[in-house]
Coordinates of C-alpha atoms and ligand atoms in Angstrom, one line a residue:
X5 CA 28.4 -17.7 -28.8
X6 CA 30.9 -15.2 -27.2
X7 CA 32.5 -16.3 -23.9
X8 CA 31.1 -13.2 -22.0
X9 CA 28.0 -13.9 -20.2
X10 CA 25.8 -10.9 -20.6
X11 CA 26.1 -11.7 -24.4
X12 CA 22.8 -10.8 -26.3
X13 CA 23.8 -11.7 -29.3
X14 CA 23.3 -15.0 -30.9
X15 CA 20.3 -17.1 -29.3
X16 CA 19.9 -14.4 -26.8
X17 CA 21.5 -15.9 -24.0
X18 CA 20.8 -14.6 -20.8
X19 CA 23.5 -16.1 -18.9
X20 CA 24.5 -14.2 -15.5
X21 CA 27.4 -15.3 -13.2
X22 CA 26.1 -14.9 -9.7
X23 CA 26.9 -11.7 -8.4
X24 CA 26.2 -9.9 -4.9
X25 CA 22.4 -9.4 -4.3
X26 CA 21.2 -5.8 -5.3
X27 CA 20.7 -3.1 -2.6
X28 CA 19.8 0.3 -2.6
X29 CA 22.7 2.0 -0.7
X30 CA 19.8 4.8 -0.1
X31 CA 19.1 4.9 3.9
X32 CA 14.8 5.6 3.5
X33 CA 14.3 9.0 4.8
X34 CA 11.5 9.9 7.6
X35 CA 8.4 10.5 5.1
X36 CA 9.4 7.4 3.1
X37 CA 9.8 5.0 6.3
X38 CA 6.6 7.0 7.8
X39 CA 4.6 6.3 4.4
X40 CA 5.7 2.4 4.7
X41 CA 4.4 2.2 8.1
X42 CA 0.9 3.6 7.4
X43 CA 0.9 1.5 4.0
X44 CA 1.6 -2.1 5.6
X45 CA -1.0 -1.1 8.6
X46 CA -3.5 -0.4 6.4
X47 CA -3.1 -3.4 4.4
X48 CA -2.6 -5.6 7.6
X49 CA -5.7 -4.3 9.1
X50 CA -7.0 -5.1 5.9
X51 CA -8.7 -1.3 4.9
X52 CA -6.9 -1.6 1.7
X53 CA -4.9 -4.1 -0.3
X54 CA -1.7 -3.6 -2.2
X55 CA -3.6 -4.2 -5.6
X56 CA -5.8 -1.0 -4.6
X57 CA -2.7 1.2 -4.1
X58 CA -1.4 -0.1 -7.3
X59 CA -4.4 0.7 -9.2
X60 CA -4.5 4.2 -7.8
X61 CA -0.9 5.1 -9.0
X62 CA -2.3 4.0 -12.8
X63 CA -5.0 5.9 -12.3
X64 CA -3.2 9.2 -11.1
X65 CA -0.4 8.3 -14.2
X66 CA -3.2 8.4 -16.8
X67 CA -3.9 12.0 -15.6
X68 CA -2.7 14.4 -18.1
X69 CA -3.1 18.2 -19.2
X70 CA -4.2 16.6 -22.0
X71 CA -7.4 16.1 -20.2
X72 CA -7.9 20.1 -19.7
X73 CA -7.3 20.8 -22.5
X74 CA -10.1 19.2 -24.7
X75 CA -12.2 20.4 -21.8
X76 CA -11.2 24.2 -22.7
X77 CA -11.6 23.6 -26.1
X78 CA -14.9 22.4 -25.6
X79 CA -15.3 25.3 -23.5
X80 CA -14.5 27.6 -26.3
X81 CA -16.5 26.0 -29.3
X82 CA -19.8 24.9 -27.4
X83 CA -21.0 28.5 -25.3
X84 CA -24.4 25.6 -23.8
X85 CA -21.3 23.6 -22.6
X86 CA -18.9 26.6 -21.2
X87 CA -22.1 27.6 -19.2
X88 CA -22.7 24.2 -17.8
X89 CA -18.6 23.9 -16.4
X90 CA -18.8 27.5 -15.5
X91 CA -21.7 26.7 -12.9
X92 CA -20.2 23.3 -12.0
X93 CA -16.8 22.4 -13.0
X94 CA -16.6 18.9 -11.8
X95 CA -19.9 18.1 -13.4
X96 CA -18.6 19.3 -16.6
X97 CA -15.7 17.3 -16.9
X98 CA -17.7 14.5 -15.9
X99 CA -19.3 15.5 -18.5
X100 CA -16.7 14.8 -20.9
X101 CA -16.2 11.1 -19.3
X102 CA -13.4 12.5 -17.1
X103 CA -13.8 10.8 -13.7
X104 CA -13.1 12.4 -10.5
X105 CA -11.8 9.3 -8.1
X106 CA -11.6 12.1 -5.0
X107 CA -14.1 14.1 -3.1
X108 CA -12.5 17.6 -4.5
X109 CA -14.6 20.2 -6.1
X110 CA -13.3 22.1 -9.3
X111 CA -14.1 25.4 -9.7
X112 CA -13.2 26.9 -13.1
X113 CA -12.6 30.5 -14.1
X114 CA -12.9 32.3 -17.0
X115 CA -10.1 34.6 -18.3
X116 CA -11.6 37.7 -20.1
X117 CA -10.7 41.0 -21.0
X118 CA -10.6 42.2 -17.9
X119 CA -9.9 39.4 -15.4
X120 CA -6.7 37.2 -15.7
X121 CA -6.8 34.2 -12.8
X122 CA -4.0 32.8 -11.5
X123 CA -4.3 29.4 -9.4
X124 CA -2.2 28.5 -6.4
X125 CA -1.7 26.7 -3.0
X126 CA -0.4 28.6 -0.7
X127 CA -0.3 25.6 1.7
X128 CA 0.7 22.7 0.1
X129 CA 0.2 21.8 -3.4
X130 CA -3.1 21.4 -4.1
X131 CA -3.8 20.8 -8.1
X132 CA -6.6 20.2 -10.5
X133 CA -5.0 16.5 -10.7
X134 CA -7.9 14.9 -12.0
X135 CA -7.9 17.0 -15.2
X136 CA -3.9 17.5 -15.1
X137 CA -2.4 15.3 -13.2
X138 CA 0.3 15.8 -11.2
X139 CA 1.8 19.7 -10.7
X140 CA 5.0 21.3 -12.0
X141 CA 7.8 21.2 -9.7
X142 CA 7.8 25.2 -9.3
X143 CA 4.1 25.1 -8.9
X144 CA 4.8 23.5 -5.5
X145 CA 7.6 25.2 -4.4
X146 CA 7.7 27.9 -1.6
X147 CA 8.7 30.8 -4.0
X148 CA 5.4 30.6 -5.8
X149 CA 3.0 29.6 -3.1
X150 CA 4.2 32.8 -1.3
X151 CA 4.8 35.3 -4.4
X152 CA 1.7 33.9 -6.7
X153 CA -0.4 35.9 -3.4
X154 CA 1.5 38.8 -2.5
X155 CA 2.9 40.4 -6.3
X156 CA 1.2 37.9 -8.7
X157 CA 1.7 40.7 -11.6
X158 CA 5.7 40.2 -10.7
X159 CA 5.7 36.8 -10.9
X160 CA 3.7 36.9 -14.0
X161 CA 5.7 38.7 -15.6
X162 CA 8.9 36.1 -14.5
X163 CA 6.5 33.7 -17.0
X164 CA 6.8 36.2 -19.7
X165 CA 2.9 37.2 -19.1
X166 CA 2.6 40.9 -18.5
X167 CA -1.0 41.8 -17.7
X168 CA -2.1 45.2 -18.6
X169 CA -2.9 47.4 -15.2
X170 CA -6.6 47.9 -16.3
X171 CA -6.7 44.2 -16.3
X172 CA -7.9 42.7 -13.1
X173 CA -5.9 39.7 -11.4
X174 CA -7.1 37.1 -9.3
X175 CA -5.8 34.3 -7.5
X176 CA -7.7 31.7 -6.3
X177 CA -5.7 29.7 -3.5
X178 CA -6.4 26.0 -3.8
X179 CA -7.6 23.5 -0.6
X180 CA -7.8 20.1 -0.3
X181 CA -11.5 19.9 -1.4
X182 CA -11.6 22.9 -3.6
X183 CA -9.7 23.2 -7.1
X184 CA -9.2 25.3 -9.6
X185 CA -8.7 25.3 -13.5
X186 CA -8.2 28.5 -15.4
X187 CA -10.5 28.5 -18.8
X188 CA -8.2 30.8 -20.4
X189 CA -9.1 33.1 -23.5
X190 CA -9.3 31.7 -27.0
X191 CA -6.3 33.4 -29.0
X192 CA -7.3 35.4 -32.5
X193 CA -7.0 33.8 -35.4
X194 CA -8.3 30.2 -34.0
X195 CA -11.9 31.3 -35.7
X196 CA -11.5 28.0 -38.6
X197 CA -10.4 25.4 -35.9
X198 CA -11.6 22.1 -34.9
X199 CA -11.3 21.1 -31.1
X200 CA -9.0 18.7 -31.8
X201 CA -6.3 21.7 -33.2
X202 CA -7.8 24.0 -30.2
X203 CA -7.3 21.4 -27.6
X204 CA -3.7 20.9 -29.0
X205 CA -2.7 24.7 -28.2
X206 CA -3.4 24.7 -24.8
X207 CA -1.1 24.2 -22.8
X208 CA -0.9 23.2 -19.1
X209 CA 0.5 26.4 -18.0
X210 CA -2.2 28.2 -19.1
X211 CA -4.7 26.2 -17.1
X212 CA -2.8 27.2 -14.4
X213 CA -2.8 30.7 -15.6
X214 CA 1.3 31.9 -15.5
X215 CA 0.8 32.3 -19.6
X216 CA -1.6 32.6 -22.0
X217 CA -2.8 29.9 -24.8
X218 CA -1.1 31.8 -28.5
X219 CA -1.3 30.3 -31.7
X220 CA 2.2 28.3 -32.2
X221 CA 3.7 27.8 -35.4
X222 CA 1.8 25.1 -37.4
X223 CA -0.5 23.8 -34.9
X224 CA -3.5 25.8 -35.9
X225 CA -3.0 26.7 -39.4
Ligands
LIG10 FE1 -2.2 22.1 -1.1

């Protein structure tokens, strides 16, 4: 056994000299100290318990676009089913066994030939989260929220997405009860796929609508 205590490696000793207790040098800024506050009321007036909060992070962590995207490829292979989530979007995810665990509505929109949607929130960051989880960083930054509205076809194009000008766009701004997903068009060439290798080619981005779904090298051949 060597003489240094943090040795792992004969009998895996785990051997620590005592050392200075760990802190976090981080002063807790005013949204972190005001979210502790309102967290240890709550639980002291007993409205919640730490056990619910905890189950409420795993349930927004096992939120992917994942989810989405087998809904969109659903979407694209069952036209009964594409009617059913065009009418009601939340029903049809629920639907596919994805749950909702707030009181939002989606609303989903189809891409065609001659629409392209493009989803934002202009106020805040308001996101599909039940069908894919949590937002990109840009997606909830000022630049976007305030350019996705007033030159969407420029900051489309910033994606690499440049939308013919006989092509309609539209862009639905998000609220805290209403949502959007983007059903965006199924790329040529996909005609011999399962939903399994459809699912797998759309992409988060496109649900959002900054690009479109393509066929990728391998993934659909
Ligand atoms: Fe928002």
């Amino acid at each position: 056994m060597s003489s240094d205590p943090h040795s792992h490696g004969h009998g895996h000793s785990h051997y620590h000299d005592a050392h200075e207790a760990i802190v976090s040098d981080d002063a807790p800024g005013y949204y972190e100290i005001m979210e502790t506050a309102v967290r240890e009321l709550l639980i002291a007036k007993g409205l919640i318990t730490a056990n619910d909060i905890r189950h409420q992070i795993e349930v927004l962590d096992s939120r992917t676009p994942a989810l989405g995207a087998a809904v969109v490829a659903r979407a694209w292979t069952d036209p009964a089913f594409k009617g059913r989530l065009l009418e009601n979007g939340r029903a049809g995810c629920e639907e596919m066994g994805i749950s909702f665990y707030d009181d939002t509505q989606l609303i989903v929109l189809e891409n065609t030939e001659s629409v392209h949607n493009l989803i934002v929130c202009t106020l805040c960051s308001c996101y599909p989260r039940p069908v894919l989880g949590l937002p990109p960083d840009w997606y909830k930054l000022k630049p976007y929220r305030a350019r996705a509205v007033i030159e969407p076809r420029k900051v489309l194009a910033e994606f690499g997405t440049i939308i013919p000008d006989d092509v309609e766009v539209r862009v639905s701004d998000s609220t805290a009860v209403i949502r959007y997903l983007v059903l965006p068009r199924r790329p040529a060439g996909t005609e011999g796929c399962t939903e399994e290798q459809l699912a797998a080619l759309v992409t988060r981005d496109a649900m959002i609508g900054v690009i479109p779904v393509t066929l990728n090298d391998g993934a659909a051949q």
